[in-house]
Amino acid sequence: MHKTIRRYPKFRLSQVSVFGIFLLRSVLSPPMNSLQPHRATEMLATLGLILPLAPKPVASYIPAVRTGNLLIISGQLPFREGTLIATGLVPSRVSLEVAQECARQCVLNGLAVAASHCGGTLDGISRVVRLGVFVACDGGFSDQPKVANGASDFLQKIFGEAGRHARAAVGTNALPLDACVEVEMMLELL
């Protein structure tokens, strides 16, 4: 009877040590994408911004759902102090610049919803995962990404590198309450 001897690759001690250090470091180190605690709240204050009260839903849905470490924020409209900033189609009734401001307000409202699920602060958010930006626009308008940049750039200003995200920017013929922009978000929590 013949026995088969398995031969394993020989590793030098230095190779095993480097692998062990890498493995240990990956287990003990915090995720590279995590936001330092209290930075987002500080940045809002630095920008002179205060989170508004979380907007109430305007239809049959809930403002946010948490599943695992993800918080999905329902579409937010550009309400400021209970009134839409602008209504109508971009660019015939709402300029590109105003639409970008509306996108920023949608984000601010979405962050208010997030804070209401995270103990009143943004410090429990580790990163922005995804945005969906919907723009009510005239036929032939193709600058939806420029409108969405109002939201994206704002999130990067607040969260730094952890504010970079995947995104969809979509044009549509109408949005609820004749709003010009609607933004939905997916956030990762600590």
Coordinates of C-alpha atoms in Angstrom, one line a residue:
M1 CA 0.0 0.0 0.0
H2 CA 1.3 3.4 -1.0
K3 CA 0.8 6.5 1.1
T4 CA 0.6 9.8 -0.6
I5 CA 2.6 12.5 1.1
R6 CA 1.1 15.9 0.8
R7 CA 3.6 18.6 0.4
Y8 CA 2.7 22.1 1.5
P9 CA 4.5 25.2 0.3
K10 CA 7.3 26.2 2.5
F11 CA 6.9 29.7 4.0
R12 CA 9.8 31.6 5.5
L13 CA 9.2 33.0 8.9
S14 CA 9.2 36.5 7.5
Q15 CA 6.4 35.7 5.1
V16 CA 4.2 34.2 7.8
S17 CA 5.0 37.2 10.1
V18 CA 3.9 39.7 7.5
F19 CA 0.7 37.8 6.8
G20 CA 0.0 37.5 10.6
I21 CA 0.6 41.3 11.1
F22 CA -1.8 42.1 8.2
L23 CA -4.4 39.7 9.5
L24 CA -4.1 41.1 13.1
R25 CA -4.2 44.7 11.8
S26 CA -7.3 44.1 9.7
V27 CA -9.1 42.7 12.7
L28 CA -8.1 45.3 15.2
S29 CA -8.1 48.5 13.1
P30 CA -11.3 50.5 12.7
P31 CA -12.8 50.5 9.1
M32 CA -11.0 52.9 6.8
N33 CA -14.4 54.4 5.8
S34 CA -15.5 55.2 9.3
L35 CA -16.1 58.8 10.3
Q36 CA -14.4 60.1 13.4
P37 CA -17.0 60.6 16.1
H38 CA -18.5 64.1 16.4
R39 CA -17.1 65.3 13.1
A40 CA -20.4 65.6 11.2
T41 CA -22.1 67.4 14.0
E42 CA -19.1 69.8 14.3
M43 CA -19.0 70.4 10.6
L44 CA -22.7 71.4 10.5
A45 CA -22.0 73.9 13.3
T46 CA -18.9 75.2 11.5
L47 CA -21.0 75.8 8.4
G48 CA -23.5 77.6 10.6
L49 CA -26.3 75.1 10.0
I50 CA -28.7 73.6 12.4
L51 CA -30.6 70.4 11.6
P52 CA -34.3 71.2 11.1
L53 CA -37.0 69.1 12.8
A54 CA -37.4 65.9 10.9
P55 CA -40.1 66.4 8.3
K56 CA -43.3 64.4 8.6
P57 CA -44.3 62.0 5.8
V58 CA -46.6 63.5 3.2
A59 CA -48.2 60.1 2.3
S60 CA -48.4 56.4 3.5
Y61 CA -44.8 55.6 4.4
I62 CA -42.3 55.9 7.2
P63 CA -39.4 58.3 7.1
A64 CA -36.7 55.7 7.6
V65 CA -36.0 52.0 8.0
R66 CA -33.1 50.5 9.7
T67 CA -31.9 47.0 8.6
G68 CA -28.7 45.8 10.1
N69 CA -26.2 48.7 10.1
L70 CA -28.0 50.5 7.2
L71 CA -30.5 53.3 7.6
I72 CA -32.6 53.9 4.5
I73 CA -34.1 57.4 4.4
S74 CA -37.3 57.9 2.4
G75 CA -37.3 60.5 -0.4
Q76 CA -37.1 64.0 1.1
L77 CA -38.5 67.1 -0.5
P78 CA -36.9 70.6 -0.2
F79 CA -39.0 71.9 2.7
R80 CA -37.6 74.8 4.7
E81 CA -39.7 75.8 7.7
G82 CA -42.7 73.9 6.3
T83 CA -42.7 75.4 2.8
L84 CA -41.2 74.1 -0.4
I85 CA -38.2 76.2 -1.5
A86 CA -39.3 76.0 -5.2
T87 CA -41.8 74.2 -7.3
G88 CA -42.1 73.3 -10.9
L89 CA -39.8 72.0 -13.6
V90 CA -36.1 72.6 -14.0
P91 CA -35.0 74.7 -15.9
S92 CA -38.2 76.5 -17.2
R93 CA -39.5 77.4 -13.7
V94 CA -36.6 76.6 -11.4
S95 CA -33.0 77.5 -12.3
L96 CA -30.2 75.0 -12.0
E97 CA -28.7 76.9 -9.0
V98 CA -32.0 76.9 -7.1
A99 CA -32.5 73.2 -7.9
Q100 CA -29.0 72.6 -6.4
E101 CA -30.0 74.5 -3.3
C102 CA -33.2 72.4 -3.1
A103 CA -31.0 69.3 -3.3
R104 CA -28.9 70.5 -0.4
Q105 CA -32.1 71.2 1.6
C106 CA -33.4 67.7 0.8
V107 CA -30.1 66.3 2.3
L108 CA -30.4 68.5 5.4
N109 CA -34.0 67.2 5.9
G110 CA -32.8 63.6 5.4
L111 CA -30.0 64.1 7.9
A112 CA -32.7 65.4 10.3
V113 CA -34.5 62.1 9.9
A114 CA -31.3 60.2 10.4
A115 CA -30.5 62.1 13.6
S116 CA -34.0 61.4 14.9
H117 CA -33.1 57.7 14.6
C118 CA -29.6 58.1 16.0
G119 CA -30.3 59.8 19.3
G120 CA -30.5 63.4 17.9
T121 CA -27.0 63.4 16.5
L122 CA -25.2 62.5 13.3
D123 CA -22.3 61.0 15.2
G124 CA -23.6 57.5 14.7
I125 CA -23.2 57.7 10.9
S126 CA -20.1 56.0 9.6
R127 CA -20.6 56.8 5.9
V128 CA -23.0 57.8 3.2
V129 CA -23.6 54.7 1.0
R130 CA -26.0 55.9 -1.8
L131 CA -28.2 58.7 -3.0
G132 CA -31.1 58.7 -5.3
V133 CA -31.8 62.2 -6.7
F134 CA -34.9 62.8 -8.7
V135 CA -35.3 66.0 -10.7
A136 CA -38.6 67.2 -12.1
C137 CA -37.5 68.7 -15.4
D138 CA -38.5 69.8 -18.9
G139 CA -38.1 67.3 -21.7
G140 CA -34.6 67.5 -23.2
F141 CA -33.0 68.7 -19.9
S142 CA -30.0 66.5 -19.3
D143 CA -28.2 68.2 -16.4
Q144 CA -29.7 66.1 -13.6
P145 CA -26.2 65.2 -12.4
K146 CA -25.4 68.9 -11.9
V147 CA -28.5 69.2 -9.7
A148 CA -27.5 66.0 -7.8
N149 CA -24.0 67.5 -7.3
G150 CA -25.7 70.0 -4.9
A151 CA -26.6 67.1 -2.6
S152 CA -23.3 65.1 -3.2
D153 CA -21.0 68.0 -2.6
F154 CA -22.9 69.0 0.5
L155 CA -22.5 65.5 2.0
Q156 CA -18.8 65.4 1.2
K157 CA -18.4 68.8 2.9
I158 CA -20.2 67.5 6.0
F159 CA -18.7 63.9 6.2
G160 CA -15.4 64.3 4.3
E161 CA -14.3 61.1 2.5
A162 CA -17.1 59.2 4.3
G163 CA -19.5 61.4 2.4
R164 CA -18.5 60.0 -1.0
H165 CA -21.2 57.7 -2.3
A166 CA -22.9 55.8 -5.1
R167 CA -25.6 57.8 -6.8
A168 CA -28.4 57.8 -9.3
A169 CA -29.6 61.1 -10.8
V170 CA -32.9 60.7 -12.6
G171 CA -35.1 63.1 -14.5
T172 CA -38.9 62.9 -14.3
N173 CA -41.9 64.8 -15.5
A174 CA -43.4 65.4 -11.9
L175 CA -42.7 64.9 -8.2
P176 CA -45.0 65.0 -5.2
L177 CA -46.4 68.4 -4.4
D178 CA -44.9 69.8 -7.6
A179 CA -41.4 69.8 -5.9
C180 CA -38.5 70.2 -8.2
V181 CA -36.1 67.8 -6.4
E182 CA -36.5 64.7 -4.2
V183 CA -33.5 63.0 -2.5
E184 CA -33.4 59.5 -0.9
M185 CA -30.4 58.3 1.1
M186 CA -28.8 55.1 2.4
L187 CA -26.5 55.6 5.3
E188 CA -24.2 53.2 7.1
L189 CA -24.3 53.4 10.9
L190 CA -21.5 52.6 13.4

